[in-house]
Amino acid sequence: MRRSVIALAVLMTWISPALAEDWVPPVTDPLVQKECGACHMAFQPAFLPARSWNRMMDELSDHFGEDASLPADKTQAIRAYLTANAGDVQMKGRAWKYMKWVSPGGTPQKITENPDFERKHRFADKVWKDPKVVTKSNCPACHRAADKGYYEDD
Amino acid sequence: MIRPILVAALFILPVAALAADSARDAILADYATQAKKADVSFTAFSSQRGEALFRTKWAGGDPRTPSCTACHTDNPRNSGQNAKTGRTIDPVAVSANPKRFTNRDDVEKQFGRDCKSVLGRECSALEKGDYITFMAGQ
């Protein structure tokens, strides 16, 4: 009995990441969807480690050249959501592979600079210059269900 | 069963539209008070001045966004596209999107960001009121 439970547990941990391989848990919090989805899609927190999100929430007044600052209570609530669902906390789904590339103390701010992203997105210049695309971070331009966490739709 | 739902729908739809209109009116009234405080000769907002604000190539802020039309397009009844991120933006004309300009915090937050990006400065209460007045007639 005990043996088969252990065997099952081992099997589960072995299968479940495989099952979730092509899926990245989407943002479900309405505040995060609204405030972090105003200028671009609300990126899934699993693509960056918690310390990256902490740094980003500290620096919202200069967010890639934008002033994305918010009242303190909202900043706090969003920070809590992003860090609780960060890639190094949840450790599952497709974005988990991204965590392998993040250096132990590093606080990367761009998902699109992760080597796993780069590996899958080696396209000709004209693809990136397409007026529908504009920039690498415009995931929904190519992945129609990006906001639902699906990136293998093409 | 269907009748009461229909009747309810007939009542609720206009009521929702009215609520949106009154929320927008309250925001405009606020801007009018501020505009009057800034300049006693202020009488009313102008849809024409609002349109000029919308179409002028200010080129005072981010080079990617010389004018409001860079993201909201020449026709405010159409969907726009964010020139920095590529994301689609719902129409800003009230006729195409009745929820527009009904949440004070959102309106203020967005004027703050967008005026800085296009004009390189804050918009005045007069400019904000003119802009909403233009969009409400679109």
PDB file of N, CA, C and O in Angstrom, chain A residues 34-35 37 39-41 66-68 131-132 134-135 138, chain B residues 62 64 81-87 103 106 109 113 116:
ATOM      1  N   LYS A  34      -6.802  44.651 -15.064  1.00  0.00           N
ATOM      2  CA  LYS A  34      -7.129  46.013 -15.472  1.00  0.00           C
ATOM      3  C   LYS A  34      -5.882  46.906 -15.517  1.00  0.00           C
ATOM      4  O   LYS A  34      -5.594  47.517 -16.544  1.00  0.00           O
ATOM      5  N   GLU A  35      -5.140  46.963 -14.429  1.00  0.00           N
ATOM      6  CA  GLU A  35      -4.044  47.933 -14.343  1.00  0.00           C
ATOM      7  C   GLU A  35      -2.809  47.493 -15.134  1.00  0.00           C
ATOM      8  O   GLU A  35      -2.123  48.333 -15.705  1.00  0.00           O
ATOM      9  N   GLY A  37      -2.992  45.410 -17.637  1.00  0.00           N
ATOM     10  CA  GLY A  37      -3.441  45.060 -18.980  1.00  0.00           C
ATOM     11  C   GLY A  37      -3.906  46.280 -19.744  1.00  0.00           C
ATOM     12  O   GLY A  37      -4.565  46.166 -20.771  1.00  0.00           O
ATOM     13  N   CYS A  39      -1.934  48.836 -21.064  1.00  0.00           N
ATOM     14  CA  CYS A  39      -1.056  49.250 -22.165  1.00  0.00           C
ATOM     15  C   CYS A  39      -0.627  48.055 -23.020  1.00  0.00           C
ATOM     16  O   CYS A  39      -0.333  48.204 -24.188  1.00  0.00           O
ATOM     17  N   HIS A  40      -0.520  46.903 -22.389  1.00  0.00           N
ATOM     18  CA  HIS A  40      -0.175  45.667 -23.099  1.00  0.00           C
ATOM     19  C   HIS A  40      -0.980  44.576 -22.434  1.00  0.00           C
ATOM     20  O   HIS A  40      -1.685  44.838 -21.463  1.00  0.00           O
ATOM     21  N   MET A  41      -0.905  43.327 -22.943  1.00  0.00           N
ATOM     22  CA  MET A  41      -1.634  42.255 -22.246  1.00  0.00           C
ATOM     23  C   MET A  41      -1.072  42.110 -20.819  1.00  0.00           C
ATOM     24  O   MET A  41       0.089  42.455 -20.577  1.00  0.00           O
ATOM     25  N   GLU A  66       7.700  54.627 -19.274  1.00  0.00           N
ATOM     26  CA  GLU A  66       6.329  55.069 -18.993  1.00  0.00           C
ATOM     27  C   GLU A  66       6.157  55.348 -17.516  1.00  0.00           C
ATOM     28  O   GLU A  66       6.791  54.702 -16.689  1.00  0.00           O
ATOM     29  N   ASP A  67       5.238  56.253 -17.223  1.00  0.00           N
ATOM     30  CA  ASP A  67       4.827  56.416 -15.836  1.00  0.00           C
ATOM     31  C   ASP A  67       3.618  55.520 -15.602  1.00  0.00           C
ATOM     32  O   ASP A  67       2.509  55.861 -15.968  1.00  0.00           O
ATOM     33  N   ALA A  68       3.848  54.357 -15.011  1.00  0.00           N
ATOM     34  CA  ALA A  68       2.765  53.406 -14.765  1.00  0.00           C
ATOM     35  C   ALA A  68       2.427  53.360 -13.279  1.00  0.00           C
ATOM     36  O   ALA A  68       1.864  52.386 -12.790  1.00  0.00           O
ATOM     37  N   PRO A 131       3.294  45.973 -38.915  1.00  0.00           N
ATOM     38  CA  PRO A 131       2.542  46.959 -38.129  1.00  0.00           C
ATOM     39  C   PRO A 131       1.579  46.334 -37.120  1.00  0.00           C
ATOM     40  O   PRO A 131       1.197  46.987 -36.146  1.00  0.00           O
ATOM     41  N   LYS A 132       1.211  45.088 -37.315  1.00  0.00           N
ATOM     42  CA  LYS A 132       0.334  44.449 -36.330  1.00  0.00           C
ATOM     43  C   LYS A 132       1.117  43.976 -35.112  1.00  0.00           C
ATOM     44  O   LYS A 132       0.559  43.731 -34.059  1.00  0.00           O
ATOM     45  N   VAL A 134       4.525  45.363 -33.965  1.00  0.00           N
ATOM     46  CA  VAL A 134       5.111  46.535 -33.301  1.00  0.00           C
ATOM     47  C   VAL A 134       6.301  46.180 -32.406  1.00  0.00           C
ATOM     48  O   VAL A 134       7.371  46.756 -32.514  1.00  0.00           O
ATOM     49  N   THR A 135       6.135  45.235 -31.492  1.00  0.00           N
ATOM     50  CA  THR A 135       7.211  44.903 -30.561  1.00  0.00           C
ATOM     51  C   THR A 135       7.099  43.450 -30.104  1.00  0.00           C
ATOM     52  O   THR A 135       6.016  42.850 -30.154  1.00  0.00           O
ATOM     53  N   ASN A 138       4.353  42.041 -27.763  1.00  0.00           N
ATOM     54  CA  ASN A 138       2.943  41.989 -28.175  1.00  0.00           C
ATOM     55  C   ASN A 138       2.541  40.545 -28.453  1.00  0.00           C
ATOM     56  O   ASN A 138       2.192  40.178 -29.577  1.00  0.00           O
TER      57      ASN A 138
ATOM     58  N   ASP B  62       6.867  61.721 -26.351  1.00  0.00           N
ATOM     59  CA  ASP B  62       7.508  60.549 -26.937  1.00  0.00           C
ATOM     60  C   ASP B  62       7.439  60.626 -28.465  1.00  0.00           C
ATOM     61  O   ASP B  62       6.372  60.858 -29.021  1.00  0.00           O
ATOM     62  N   ARG B  64       7.269  58.460 -30.634  1.00  0.00           N
ATOM     63  CA  ARG B  64       6.352  57.502 -31.255  1.00  0.00           C
ATOM     64  C   ARG B  64       4.909  57.993 -31.246  1.00  0.00           C
ATOM     65  O   ARG B  64       4.052  57.450 -31.923  1.00  0.00           O
ATOM     66  N   GLN B  81      -4.730  51.428 -31.853  1.00  0.00           N
ATOM     67  CA  GLN B  81      -3.635  50.502 -31.552  1.00  0.00           C
ATOM     68  C   GLN B  81      -2.527  51.272 -30.839  1.00  0.00           C
ATOM     69  O   GLN B  81      -2.074  52.313 -31.329  1.00  0.00           O
ATOM     70  N   ASN B  82      -2.121  50.772 -29.703  1.00  0.00           N
ATOM     71  CA  ASN B  82      -1.077  51.436 -28.926  1.00  0.00           C
ATOM     72  C   ASN B  82       0.237  51.430 -29.714  1.00  0.00           C
ATOM     73  O   ASN B  82       0.758  50.367 -30.052  1.00  0.00           O
ATOM     74  N   ALA B  83       0.760  52.622 -30.009  1.00  0.00           N
ATOM     75  CA  ALA B  83       1.952  52.742 -30.846  1.00  0.00           C
ATOM     76  C   ALA B  83       3.202  52.215 -30.148  1.00  0.00           C
ATOM     77  O   ALA B  83       4.219  51.973 -30.789  1.00  0.00           O
ATOM     78  N   LYS B  84       3.146  52.047 -28.831  1.00  0.00           N
ATOM     79  CA  LYS B  84       4.326  51.564 -28.110  1.00  0.00           C
ATOM     80  C   LYS B  84       4.292  50.053 -27.898  1.00  0.00           C
ATOM     81  O   LYS B  84       5.335  49.418 -27.826  1.00  0.00           O
ATOM     82  N   THR B  85       3.108  49.499 -27.752  1.00  0.00           N
ATOM     83  CA  THR B  85       3.008  48.085 -27.385  1.00  0.00           C
ATOM     84  C   THR B  85       2.241  47.245 -28.399  1.00  0.00           C
ATOM     85  O   THR B  85       2.194  46.023 -28.275  1.00  0.00           O
ATOM     86  N   GLY B  86       1.592  47.886 -29.385  1.00  0.00           N
ATOM     87  CA  GLY B  86       0.839  47.154 -30.384  1.00  0.00           C
ATOM     88  C   GLY B  86      -0.536  46.703 -29.932  1.00  0.00           C
ATOM     89  O   GLY B  86      -1.308  46.148 -30.716  1.00  0.00           O
ATOM     90  N   ARG B  87      -0.885  46.925 -28.668  1.00  0.00           N
ATOM     91  CA  ARG B  87      -2.154  46.438 -28.150  1.00  0.00           C
ATOM     92  C   ARG B  87      -3.328  47.215 -28.737  1.00  0.00           C
ATOM     93  O   ARG B  87      -3.266  48.426 -28.916  1.00  0.00           O
ATOM     94  N   ASN B 103     -15.552  56.934 -15.477  1.00  0.00           N
ATOM     95  CA  ASN B 103     -14.876  56.659 -14.201  1.00  0.00           C
ATOM     96  C   ASN B 103     -13.805  57.725 -13.990  1.00  0.00           C
ATOM     97  O   ASN B 103     -12.811  57.786 -14.716  1.00  0.00           O
ATOM     98  N   ASP B 106     -10.070  56.684 -13.664  1.00  0.00           N
ATOM     99  CA  ASP B 106      -9.504  56.197 -14.922  1.00  0.00           C
ATOM    100  C   ASP B 106      -9.245  57.348 -15.886  1.00  0.00           C
ATOM    101  O   ASP B 106      -8.213  57.389 -16.558  1.00  0.00           O
ATOM    102  N   LYS B 109      -6.240  59.344 -14.637  1.00  0.00           N
ATOM    103  CA  LYS B 109      -5.015  58.568 -14.807  1.00  0.00           C
ATOM    104  C   LYS B 109      -4.588  58.587 -16.274  1.00  0.00           C
ATOM    105  O   LYS B 109      -3.419  58.802 -16.600  1.00  0.00           O
ATOM    106  N   ARG B 113      -1.212  60.149 -18.249  1.00  0.00           N
ATOM    107  CA  ARG B 113      -0.263  59.399 -19.064  1.00  0.00           C
ATOM    108  C   ARG B 113      -0.219  59.908 -20.504  1.00  0.00           C
ATOM    109  O   ARG B 113       0.850  60.105 -21.072  1.00  0.00           O
ATOM    110  N   LYS B 116       1.174  63.543 -21.218  1.00  0.00           N
ATOM    111  CA  LYS B 116       2.628  63.532 -21.065  1.00  0.00           C
ATOM    112  C   LYS B 116       3.287  62.902 -22.303  1.00  0.00           C
ATOM    113  O   LYS B 116       4.295  63.404 -22.807  1.00  0.00           O
TER     114      LYS B 116
END
